[in-house]
CSV table of C-alpha atoms in Angstrom, one decimal:
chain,number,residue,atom,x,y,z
A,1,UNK,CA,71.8,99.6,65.2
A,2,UNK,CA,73.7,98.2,68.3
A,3,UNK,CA,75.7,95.8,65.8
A,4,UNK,CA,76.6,99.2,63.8
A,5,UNK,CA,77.9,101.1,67.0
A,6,UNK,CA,80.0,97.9,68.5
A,7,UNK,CA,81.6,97.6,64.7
A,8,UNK,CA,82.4,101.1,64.9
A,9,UNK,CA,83.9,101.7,68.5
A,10,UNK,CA,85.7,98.8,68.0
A,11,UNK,CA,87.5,99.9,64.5
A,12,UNK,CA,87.5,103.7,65.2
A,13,UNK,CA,91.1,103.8,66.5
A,14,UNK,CA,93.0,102.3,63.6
A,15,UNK,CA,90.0,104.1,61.0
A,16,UNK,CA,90.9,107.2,61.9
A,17,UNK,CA,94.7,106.8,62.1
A,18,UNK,CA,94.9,108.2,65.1
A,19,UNK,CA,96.0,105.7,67.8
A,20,UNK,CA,95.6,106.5,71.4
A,21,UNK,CA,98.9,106.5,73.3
A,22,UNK,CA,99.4,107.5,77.1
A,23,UNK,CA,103.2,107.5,78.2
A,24,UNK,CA,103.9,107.6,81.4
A,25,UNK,CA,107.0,107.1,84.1
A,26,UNK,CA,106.0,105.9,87.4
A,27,UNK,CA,108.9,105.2,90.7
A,28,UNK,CA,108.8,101.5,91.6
A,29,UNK,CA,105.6,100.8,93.5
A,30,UNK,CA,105.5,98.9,96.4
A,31,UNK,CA,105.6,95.2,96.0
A,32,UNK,CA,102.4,92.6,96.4
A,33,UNK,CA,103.9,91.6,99.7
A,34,UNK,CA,104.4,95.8,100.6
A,35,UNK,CA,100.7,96.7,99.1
A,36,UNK,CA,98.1,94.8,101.5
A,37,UNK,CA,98.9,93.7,104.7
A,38,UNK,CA,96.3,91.8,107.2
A,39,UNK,CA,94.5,93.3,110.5
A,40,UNK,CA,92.5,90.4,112.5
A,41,UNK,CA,89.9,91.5,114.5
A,42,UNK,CA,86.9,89.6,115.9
A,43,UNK,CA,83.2,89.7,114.9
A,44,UNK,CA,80.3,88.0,117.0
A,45,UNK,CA,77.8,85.5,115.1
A,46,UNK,CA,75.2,83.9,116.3
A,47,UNK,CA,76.5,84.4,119.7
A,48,UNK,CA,79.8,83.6,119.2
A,49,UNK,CA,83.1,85.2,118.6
A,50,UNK,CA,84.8,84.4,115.4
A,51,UNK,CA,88.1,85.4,114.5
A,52,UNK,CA,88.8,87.0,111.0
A,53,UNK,CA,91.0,88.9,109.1
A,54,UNK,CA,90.7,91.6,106.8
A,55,UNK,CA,93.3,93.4,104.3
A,56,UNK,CA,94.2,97.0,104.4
A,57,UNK,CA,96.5,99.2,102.6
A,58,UNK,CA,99.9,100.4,103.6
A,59,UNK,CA,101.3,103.6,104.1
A,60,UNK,CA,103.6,103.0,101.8
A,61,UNK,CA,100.7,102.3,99.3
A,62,UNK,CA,98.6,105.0,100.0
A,63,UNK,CA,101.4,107.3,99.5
A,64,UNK,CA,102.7,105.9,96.2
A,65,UNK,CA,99.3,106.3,95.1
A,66,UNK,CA,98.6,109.5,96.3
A,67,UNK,CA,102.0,111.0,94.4
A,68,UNK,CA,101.5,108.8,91.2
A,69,UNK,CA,97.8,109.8,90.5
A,70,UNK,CA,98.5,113.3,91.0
A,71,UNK,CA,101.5,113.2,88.5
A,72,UNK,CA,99.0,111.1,85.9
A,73,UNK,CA,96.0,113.3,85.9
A,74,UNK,CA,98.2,116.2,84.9
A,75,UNK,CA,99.9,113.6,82.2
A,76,UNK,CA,96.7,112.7,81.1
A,77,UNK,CA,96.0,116.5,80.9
A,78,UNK,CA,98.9,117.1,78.6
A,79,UNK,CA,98.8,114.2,76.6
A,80,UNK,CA,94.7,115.3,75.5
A,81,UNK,CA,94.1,111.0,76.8
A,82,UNK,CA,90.3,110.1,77.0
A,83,UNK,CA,89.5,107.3,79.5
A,84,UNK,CA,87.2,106.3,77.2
A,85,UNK,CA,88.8,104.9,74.5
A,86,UNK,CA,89.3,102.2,76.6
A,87,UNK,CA,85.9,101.1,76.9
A,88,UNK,CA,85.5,98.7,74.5
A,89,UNK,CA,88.7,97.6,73.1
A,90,UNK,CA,91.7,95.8,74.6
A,91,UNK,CA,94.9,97.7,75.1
A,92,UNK,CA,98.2,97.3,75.5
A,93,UNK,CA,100.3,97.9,78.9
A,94,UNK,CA,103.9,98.1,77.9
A,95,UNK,CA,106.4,98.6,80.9
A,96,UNK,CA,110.7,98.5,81.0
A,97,UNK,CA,111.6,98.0,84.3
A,98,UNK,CA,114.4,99.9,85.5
A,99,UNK,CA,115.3,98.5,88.9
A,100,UNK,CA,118.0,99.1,91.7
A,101,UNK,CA,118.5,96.0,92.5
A,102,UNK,CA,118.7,92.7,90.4
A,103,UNK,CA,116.8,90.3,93.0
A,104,UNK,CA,113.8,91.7,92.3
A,105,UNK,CA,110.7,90.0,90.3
A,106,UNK,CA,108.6,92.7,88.0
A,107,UNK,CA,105.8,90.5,88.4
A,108,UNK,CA,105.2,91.7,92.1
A,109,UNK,CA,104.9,95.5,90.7
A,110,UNK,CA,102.4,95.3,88.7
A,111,UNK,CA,99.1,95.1,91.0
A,112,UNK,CA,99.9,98.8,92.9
A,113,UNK,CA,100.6,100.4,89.6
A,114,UNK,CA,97.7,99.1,88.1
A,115,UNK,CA,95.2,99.7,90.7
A,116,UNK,CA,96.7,103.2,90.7
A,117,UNK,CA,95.5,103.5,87.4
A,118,UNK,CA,92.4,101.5,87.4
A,119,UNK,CA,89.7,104.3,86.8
A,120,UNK,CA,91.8,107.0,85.8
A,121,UNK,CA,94.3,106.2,82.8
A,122,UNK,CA,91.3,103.0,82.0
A,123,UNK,CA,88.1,102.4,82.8
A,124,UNK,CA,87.9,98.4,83.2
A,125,UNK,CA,91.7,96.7,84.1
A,126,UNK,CA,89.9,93.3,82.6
A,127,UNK,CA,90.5,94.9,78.9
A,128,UNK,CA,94.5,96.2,79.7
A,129,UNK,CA,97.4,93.2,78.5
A,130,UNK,CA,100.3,93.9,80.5
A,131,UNK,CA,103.6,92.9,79.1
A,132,UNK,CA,107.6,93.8,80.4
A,133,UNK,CA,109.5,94.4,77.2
A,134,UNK,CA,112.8,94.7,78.8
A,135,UNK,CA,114.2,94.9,82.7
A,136,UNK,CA,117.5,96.9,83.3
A,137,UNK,CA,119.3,98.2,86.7
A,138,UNK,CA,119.3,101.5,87.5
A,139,UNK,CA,120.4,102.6,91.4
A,140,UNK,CA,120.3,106.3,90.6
A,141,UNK,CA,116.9,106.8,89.1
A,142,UNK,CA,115.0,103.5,89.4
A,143,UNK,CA,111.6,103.7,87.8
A,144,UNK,CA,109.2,101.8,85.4
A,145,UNK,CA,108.6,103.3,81.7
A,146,UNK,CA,104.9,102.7,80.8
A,147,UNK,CA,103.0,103.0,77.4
A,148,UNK,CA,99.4,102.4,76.7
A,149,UNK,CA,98.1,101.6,73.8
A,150,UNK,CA,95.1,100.0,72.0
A,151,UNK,CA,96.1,96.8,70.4
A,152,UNK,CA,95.5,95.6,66.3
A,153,UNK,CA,93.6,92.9,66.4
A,154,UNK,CA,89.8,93.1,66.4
A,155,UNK,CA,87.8,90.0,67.8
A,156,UNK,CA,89.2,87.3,66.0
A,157,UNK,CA,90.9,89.4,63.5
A,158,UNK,CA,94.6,90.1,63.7
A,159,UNK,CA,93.9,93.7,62.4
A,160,UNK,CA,91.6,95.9,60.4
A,161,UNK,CA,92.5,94.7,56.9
A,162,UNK,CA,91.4,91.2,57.8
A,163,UNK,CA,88.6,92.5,59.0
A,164,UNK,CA,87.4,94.2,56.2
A,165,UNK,CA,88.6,91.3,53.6
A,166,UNK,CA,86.2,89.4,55.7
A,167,UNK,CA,83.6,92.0,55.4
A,168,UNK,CA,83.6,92.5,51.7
A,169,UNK,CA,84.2,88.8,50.6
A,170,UNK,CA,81.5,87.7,53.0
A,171,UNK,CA,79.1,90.0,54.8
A,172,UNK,CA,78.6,92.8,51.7
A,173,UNK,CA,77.8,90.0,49.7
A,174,UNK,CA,75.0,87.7,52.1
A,175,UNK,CA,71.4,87.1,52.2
A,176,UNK,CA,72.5,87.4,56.1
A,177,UNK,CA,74.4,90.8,55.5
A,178,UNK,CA,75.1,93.3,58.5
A,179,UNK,CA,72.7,95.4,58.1
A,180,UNK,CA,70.2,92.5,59.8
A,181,UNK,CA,72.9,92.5,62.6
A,182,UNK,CA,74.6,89.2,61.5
A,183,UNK,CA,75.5,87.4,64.8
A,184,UNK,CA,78.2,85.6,63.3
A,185,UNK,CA,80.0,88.7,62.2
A,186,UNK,CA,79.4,90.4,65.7
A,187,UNK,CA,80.5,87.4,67.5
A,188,UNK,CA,83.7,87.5,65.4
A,189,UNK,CA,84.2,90.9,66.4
A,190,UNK,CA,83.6,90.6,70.2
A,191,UNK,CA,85.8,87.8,69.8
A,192,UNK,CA,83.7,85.1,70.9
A,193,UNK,CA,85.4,82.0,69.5
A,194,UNK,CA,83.5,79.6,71.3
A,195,UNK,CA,80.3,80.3,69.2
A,196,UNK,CA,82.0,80.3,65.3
A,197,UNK,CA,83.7,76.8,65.5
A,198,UNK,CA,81.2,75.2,63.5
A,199,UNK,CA,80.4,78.3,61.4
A,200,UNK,CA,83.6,79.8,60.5
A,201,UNK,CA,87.1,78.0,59.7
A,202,UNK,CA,88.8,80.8,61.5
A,203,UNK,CA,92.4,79.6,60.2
A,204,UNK,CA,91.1,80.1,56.7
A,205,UNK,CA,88.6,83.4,57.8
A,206,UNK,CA,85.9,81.5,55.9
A,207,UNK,CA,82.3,81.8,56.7
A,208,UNK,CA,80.5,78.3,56.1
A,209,UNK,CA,76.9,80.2,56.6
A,210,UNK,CA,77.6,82.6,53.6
A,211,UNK,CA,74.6,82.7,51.0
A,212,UNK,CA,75.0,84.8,47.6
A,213,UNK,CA,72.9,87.4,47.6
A,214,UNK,CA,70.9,88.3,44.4
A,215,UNK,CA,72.0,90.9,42.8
């Protein structure tokens, strides 16, 4: 059942104890201001001439990227990392910025460095949480330490113990039960908050649609 196969995918990485982690060391890319850069040029409607501008990529871009991808793929290589694990399950982007100078914002690194990996180390950047954990100097060997990994929580659970508390006290036990591809329980675990207000007290992880099954 599609219910069964979203539960699964989504619990598989903590389930099987085997976490998926990709470590990798990039230089520092360019910055938002270095990354796209405008080119005008004029295009004729109706008759007329109209002035636009579009936005290409740098040199300096394209040859970050060129350099970075090529020392990823043979990371991911090394490291055994499928792209797919990523699919369906929000994961962590944890960078330490080592910079060469201190009047620089780590915020403006991020979108080159991600779109270098967009498609490659991750299949959708919508499900990747970025997050700087510490930002040091470093003139000799600047560079930006980088660790993937999936996070705990699942939907509204903080992690997979919840989860299953949830599960046994609640789903096992109802007329509802998952087998019959409970919506509640999958929008809990696609995270959908908007739908369970008035069905679940989330703060207490109590279901207020659960009927007793006969035993």
């Amino acid at each position: 059942m599609l219910f069964k196969k979203i539960y699964q995918r989504r619990c598989c990485f903590i389930s099987n104890n085997k976490k998926p982690i990709l470590k990798l060391i990039s230089p520092i890319p360019p910055s938002v201001n270095h990354y796209l850069a405008p080119r005008p040029f004029i295009m004729t409607k109706n008759g007329k001439k109209v002035p636009m501008v579009t936005m290409y990529e740098t040199t300096e871009a394209k040859k970050y990227k060129k350099e970075f991808i090529k020392y990823v793929k043979e990371e991911i290589r090394k490291q055994k990392w499928d792209i797919n694990c990523t699919k369906d399950k929000h994961f962590y982007f944890d960078t330490i910025f080592h910079f060469d100078r201190v009047d620089k914002d780590e915020q403006n690194y991020y979108k080159c460095l991600c779109d270098a990996l967009n498609g490659l180390a991750y299949i959708d950047d919508r499900n990747i949480l970025t997050r700087c954990f510490k930002i040091d100097y470093d003139s000799i060997n600047p560079r930006i330490e980088i660790t993937i990994h999936p996070v705990d929580y699942i939907g509204i659970f903080n992690n997979e113990n919840e989860l299953n508390k949830f599960k046994n006290t609640y789903c096992d036990n109802c007329t509802r039960g998952t087998k019959n591809n409970c919506s509640i329980f999958k929008n809990a675990i696609e995270g959908k908050v908007g739908k369970l207000y008035e069905i679940l007290d989330i703060k207490d992880m109590r279901c207020n649609k659960f009927k007793q099954r006969k035993s």
